[in-house]
Short mmCIF file of C-alpha atoms in Angstrom, two decimals:
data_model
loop_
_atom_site.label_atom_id
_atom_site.label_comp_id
_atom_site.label_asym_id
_atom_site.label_seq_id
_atom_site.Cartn_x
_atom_site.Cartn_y
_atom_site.Cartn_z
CA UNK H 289 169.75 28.20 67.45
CA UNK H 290 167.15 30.47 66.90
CA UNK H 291 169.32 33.01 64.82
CA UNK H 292 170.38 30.22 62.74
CA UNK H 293 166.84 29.03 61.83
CA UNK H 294 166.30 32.53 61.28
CA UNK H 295 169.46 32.68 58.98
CA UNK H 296 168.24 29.41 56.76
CA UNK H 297 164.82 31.18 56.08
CA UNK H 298 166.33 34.31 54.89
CA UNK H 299 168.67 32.52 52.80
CA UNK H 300 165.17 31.18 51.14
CA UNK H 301 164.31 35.03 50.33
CA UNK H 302 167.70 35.81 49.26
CA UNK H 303 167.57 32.99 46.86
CA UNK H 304 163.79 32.21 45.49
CA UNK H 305 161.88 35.02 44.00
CA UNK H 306 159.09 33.04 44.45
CA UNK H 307 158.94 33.00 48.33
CA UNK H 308 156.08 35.11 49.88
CA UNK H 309 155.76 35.27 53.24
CA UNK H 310 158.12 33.29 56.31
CA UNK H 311 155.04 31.08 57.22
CA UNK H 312 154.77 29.97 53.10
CA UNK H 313 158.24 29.16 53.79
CA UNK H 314 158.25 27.58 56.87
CA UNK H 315 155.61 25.07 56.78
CA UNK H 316 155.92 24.25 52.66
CA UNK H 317 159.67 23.99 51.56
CA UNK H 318 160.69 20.76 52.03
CA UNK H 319 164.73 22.00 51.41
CA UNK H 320 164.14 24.05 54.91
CA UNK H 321 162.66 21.14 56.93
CA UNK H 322 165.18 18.36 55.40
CA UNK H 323 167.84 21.00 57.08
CA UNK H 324 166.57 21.35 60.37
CA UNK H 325 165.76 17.91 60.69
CA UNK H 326 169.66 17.12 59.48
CA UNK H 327 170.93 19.51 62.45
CA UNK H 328 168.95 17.29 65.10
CA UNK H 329 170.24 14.56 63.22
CA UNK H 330 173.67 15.68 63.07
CA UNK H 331 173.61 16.63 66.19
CA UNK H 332 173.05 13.42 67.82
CA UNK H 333 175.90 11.43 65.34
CA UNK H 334 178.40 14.08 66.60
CA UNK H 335 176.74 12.33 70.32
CA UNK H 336 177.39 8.92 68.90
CA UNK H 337 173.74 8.58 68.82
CA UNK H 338 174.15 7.08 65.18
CA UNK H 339 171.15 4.75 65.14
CA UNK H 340 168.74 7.56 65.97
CA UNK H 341 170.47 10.03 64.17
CA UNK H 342 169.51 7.30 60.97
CA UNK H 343 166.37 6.71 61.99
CA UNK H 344 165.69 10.93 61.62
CA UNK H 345 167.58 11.35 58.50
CA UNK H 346 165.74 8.62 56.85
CA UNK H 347 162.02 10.05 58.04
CA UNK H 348 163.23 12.99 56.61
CA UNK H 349 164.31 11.60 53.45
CA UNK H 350 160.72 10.13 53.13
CA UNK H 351 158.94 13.50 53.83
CA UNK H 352 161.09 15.60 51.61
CA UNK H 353 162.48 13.54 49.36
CA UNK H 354 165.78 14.87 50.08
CA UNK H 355 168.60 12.63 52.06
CA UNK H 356 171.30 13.82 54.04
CA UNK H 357 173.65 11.63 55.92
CA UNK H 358 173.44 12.89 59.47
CA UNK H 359 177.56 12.49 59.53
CA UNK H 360 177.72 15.33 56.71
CA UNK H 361 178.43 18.49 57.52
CA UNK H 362 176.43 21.55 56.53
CA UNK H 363 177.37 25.44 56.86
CA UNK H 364 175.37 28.31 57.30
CA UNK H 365 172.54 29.54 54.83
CA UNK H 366 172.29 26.33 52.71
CA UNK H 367 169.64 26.99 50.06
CA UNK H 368 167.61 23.26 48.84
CA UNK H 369 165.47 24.30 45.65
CA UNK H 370 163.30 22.31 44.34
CA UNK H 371 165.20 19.29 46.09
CA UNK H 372 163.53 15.99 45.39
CA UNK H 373 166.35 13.57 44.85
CA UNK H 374 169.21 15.67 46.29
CA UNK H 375 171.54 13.19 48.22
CA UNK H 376 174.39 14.50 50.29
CA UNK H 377 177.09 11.51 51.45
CA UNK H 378 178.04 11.04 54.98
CA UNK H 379 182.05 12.98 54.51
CA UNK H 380 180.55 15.61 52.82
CA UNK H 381 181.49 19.13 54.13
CA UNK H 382 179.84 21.85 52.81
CA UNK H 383 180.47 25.13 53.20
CA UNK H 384 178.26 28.61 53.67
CA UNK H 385 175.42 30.28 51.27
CA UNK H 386 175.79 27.19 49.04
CA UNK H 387 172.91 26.60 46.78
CA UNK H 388 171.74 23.11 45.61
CA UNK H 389 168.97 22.18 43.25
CA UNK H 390 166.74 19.38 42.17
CA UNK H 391 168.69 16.01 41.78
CA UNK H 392 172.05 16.96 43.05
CA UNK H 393 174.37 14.22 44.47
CA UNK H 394 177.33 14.84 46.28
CA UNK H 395 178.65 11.33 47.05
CA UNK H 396 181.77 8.80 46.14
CA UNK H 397 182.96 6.81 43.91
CA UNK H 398 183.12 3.23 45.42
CA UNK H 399 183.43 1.08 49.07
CA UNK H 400 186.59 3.30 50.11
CA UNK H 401 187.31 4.14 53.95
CA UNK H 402 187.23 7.41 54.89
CA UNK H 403 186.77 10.76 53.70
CA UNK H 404 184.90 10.12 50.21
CA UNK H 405 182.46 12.45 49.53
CA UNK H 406 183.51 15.95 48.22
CA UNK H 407 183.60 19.41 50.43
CA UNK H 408 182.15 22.04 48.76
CA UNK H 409 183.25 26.05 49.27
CA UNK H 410 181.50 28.92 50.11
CA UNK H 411 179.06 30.55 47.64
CA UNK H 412 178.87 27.54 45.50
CA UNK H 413 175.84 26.82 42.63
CA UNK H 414 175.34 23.18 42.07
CA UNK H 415 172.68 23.20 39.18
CA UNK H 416 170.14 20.22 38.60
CA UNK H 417 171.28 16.74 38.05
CA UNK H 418 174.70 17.50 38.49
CA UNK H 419 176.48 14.45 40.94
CA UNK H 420 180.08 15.69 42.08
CA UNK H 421 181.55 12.03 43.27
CA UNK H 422 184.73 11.55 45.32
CA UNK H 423 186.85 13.29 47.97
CA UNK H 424 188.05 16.43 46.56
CA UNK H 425 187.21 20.52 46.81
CA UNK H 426 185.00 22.37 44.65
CA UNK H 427 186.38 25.77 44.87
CA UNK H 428 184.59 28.75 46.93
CA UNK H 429 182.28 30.84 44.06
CA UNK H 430 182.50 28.66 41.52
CA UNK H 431 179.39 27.33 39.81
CA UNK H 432 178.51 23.84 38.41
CA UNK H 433 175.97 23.61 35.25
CA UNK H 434 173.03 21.37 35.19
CA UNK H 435 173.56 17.31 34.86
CA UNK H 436 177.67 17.99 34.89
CA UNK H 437 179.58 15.13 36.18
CA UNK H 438 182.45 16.22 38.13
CA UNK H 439 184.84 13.83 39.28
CA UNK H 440 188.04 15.84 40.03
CA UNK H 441 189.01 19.26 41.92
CA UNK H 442 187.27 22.27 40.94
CA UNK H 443 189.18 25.66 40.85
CA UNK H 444 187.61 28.66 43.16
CA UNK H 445 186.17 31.04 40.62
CA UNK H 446 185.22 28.59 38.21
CA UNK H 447 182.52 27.30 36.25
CA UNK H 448 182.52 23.65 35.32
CA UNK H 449 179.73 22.33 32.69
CA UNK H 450 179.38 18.25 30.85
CA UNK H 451 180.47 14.73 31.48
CA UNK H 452 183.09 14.60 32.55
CA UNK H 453 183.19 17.98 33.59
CA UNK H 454 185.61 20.83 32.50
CA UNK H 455 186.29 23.89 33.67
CA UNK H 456 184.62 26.69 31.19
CA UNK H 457 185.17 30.21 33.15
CA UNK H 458 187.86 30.93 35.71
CA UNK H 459 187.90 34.37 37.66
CA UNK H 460 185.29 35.37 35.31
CA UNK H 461 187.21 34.48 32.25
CA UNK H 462 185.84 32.36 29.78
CA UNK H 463 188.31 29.41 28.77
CA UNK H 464 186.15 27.03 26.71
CA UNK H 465 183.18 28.15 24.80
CA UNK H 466 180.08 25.75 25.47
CA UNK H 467 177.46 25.87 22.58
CA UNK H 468 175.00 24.32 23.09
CA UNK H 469 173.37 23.93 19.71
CA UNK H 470 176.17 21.53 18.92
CA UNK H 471 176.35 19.39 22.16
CA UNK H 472 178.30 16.25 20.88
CA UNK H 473 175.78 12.86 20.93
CA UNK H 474 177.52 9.96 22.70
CA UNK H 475 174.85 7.33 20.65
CA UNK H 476 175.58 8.92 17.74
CA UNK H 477 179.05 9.01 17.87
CA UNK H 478 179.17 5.64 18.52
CA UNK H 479 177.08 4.41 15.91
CA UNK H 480 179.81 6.56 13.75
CA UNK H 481 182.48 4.59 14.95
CA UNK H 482 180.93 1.23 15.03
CA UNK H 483 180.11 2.41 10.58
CA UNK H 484 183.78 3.48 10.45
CA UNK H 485 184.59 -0.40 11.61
CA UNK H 486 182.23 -2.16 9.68
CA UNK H 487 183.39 -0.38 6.89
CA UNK H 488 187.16 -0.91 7.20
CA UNK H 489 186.13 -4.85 7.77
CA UNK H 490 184.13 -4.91 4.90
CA UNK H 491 187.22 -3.65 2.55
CA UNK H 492 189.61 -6.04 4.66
CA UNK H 493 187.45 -8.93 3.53
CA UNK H 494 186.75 -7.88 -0.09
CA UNK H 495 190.81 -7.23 -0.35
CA UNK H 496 190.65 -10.91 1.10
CA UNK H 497 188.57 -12.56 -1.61
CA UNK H 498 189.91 -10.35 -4.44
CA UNK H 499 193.25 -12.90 -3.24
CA UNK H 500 191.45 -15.48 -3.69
CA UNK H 501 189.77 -14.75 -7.04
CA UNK H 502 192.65 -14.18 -8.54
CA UNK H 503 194.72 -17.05 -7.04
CA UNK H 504 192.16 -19.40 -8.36
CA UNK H 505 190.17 -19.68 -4.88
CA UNK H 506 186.62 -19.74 -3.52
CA UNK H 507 185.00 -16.47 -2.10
CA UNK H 508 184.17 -17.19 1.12
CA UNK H 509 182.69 -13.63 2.28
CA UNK H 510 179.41 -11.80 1.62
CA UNK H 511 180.27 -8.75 1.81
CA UNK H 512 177.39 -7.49 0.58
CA UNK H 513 175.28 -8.28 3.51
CA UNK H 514 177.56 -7.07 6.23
#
């Protein structure tokens, strides 16, 4: 046990330039004690002890900010940065040296039975924001950019970036260019096509009354106004 505590604070050095000394770690990252409350925790639900097992997951979760379903299950050397908001489902299996940052979710998609919450590799980087929902495998090494929705299986080796997310890099090979001076704008867009309707409407209707001019009829539309 020991060793393994001993493991999670190096994995703190390994990963933060900004950690000092082991008691700066050990009495103020909240991503260190949210662990080693969630192996008590888990720890008793494996016991069947699933009310207390709650009960410490959820004091946790008030203290840290960070909320891990005692059921999930958690590898070795699991960095939390920054982790306020992280939330980590109850069939979630996560794998060793994975690194999670501020508002990560890894949870499902709905009420289904079951495993439902995604397993995650070894040597994965889940950036800020992004929420990985549903029961699938993101690949060992592979790398997930900030607020990236991922919904579906994620290669090893790969790098997955947007909503929904796509696969950018595999095996260090870059498949899609990202630029991200030219993100696409999801209101703007639609505002474009909502135009692009009004506008094909607005010639329906004047086609309409031009009809009706000519066949000695009344105008009915303003067309001007739409």
């Amino acid at each position: 046990m020991f060793q393994r505590m001993k493991s999670d604070i190096q994995a703190i050095f390994d990963n933060d330039p900004a950690a000092r000394s082991t008691f700066e770690v050990v009495f103020t990252y909240s991503g260190l004690h949210a662990i080693w409350a969630h192996r008590v925790a888990h720890w008793l639900f494996r016991k069947k002890r699933y009310t207390i097992a709650r009960v410490i997951s959820q004091i946790s979760r008030f203290f840290t900010g960070i909320e891990i379903h005692p059921g999930a299950v958690i590898g070795q050397r699991l960095f939390i940065d920054h982790g306020m908001g992280v939330v980590i489902g109850e069939t979630c299996e996560i794998g060793d040296d994975v690194v999670l940052y501020q508002g990560v979710t890894l949870g499902g998609t709905g009420k289904e039975k079951g495993k439902r919450h995604p397993t995650v590799g070894n040597n994965v980087v889940i950036a800020s924001g992004a929420k990985v929902l549903g029961s699938f495998t993101v690949g060992d090494n592979s790398r997930v950019g900030a607020n990236a929705v991922v919904l579906s299986e994620v290669p090893a080796n790969s790098t997955v970036v947007g909503f929904k997310a796509r696969v950018v890099k595999r095996d260090g090979v870059r498949i899609d260019r990202l630029d991200h001076a030219s993100l696409p704008d999801p209101v703007v867009d639609m505002f474009r096509i909502m135009q692009e309707q009004i506008n094909e409407l607005r010639a329906e209707l004047k086609k309409e009354d031009k009809e009706n001019e000519r066949n000695g009829g009344t105008v009915f539309h303003d067309t001007k106004n739409l």
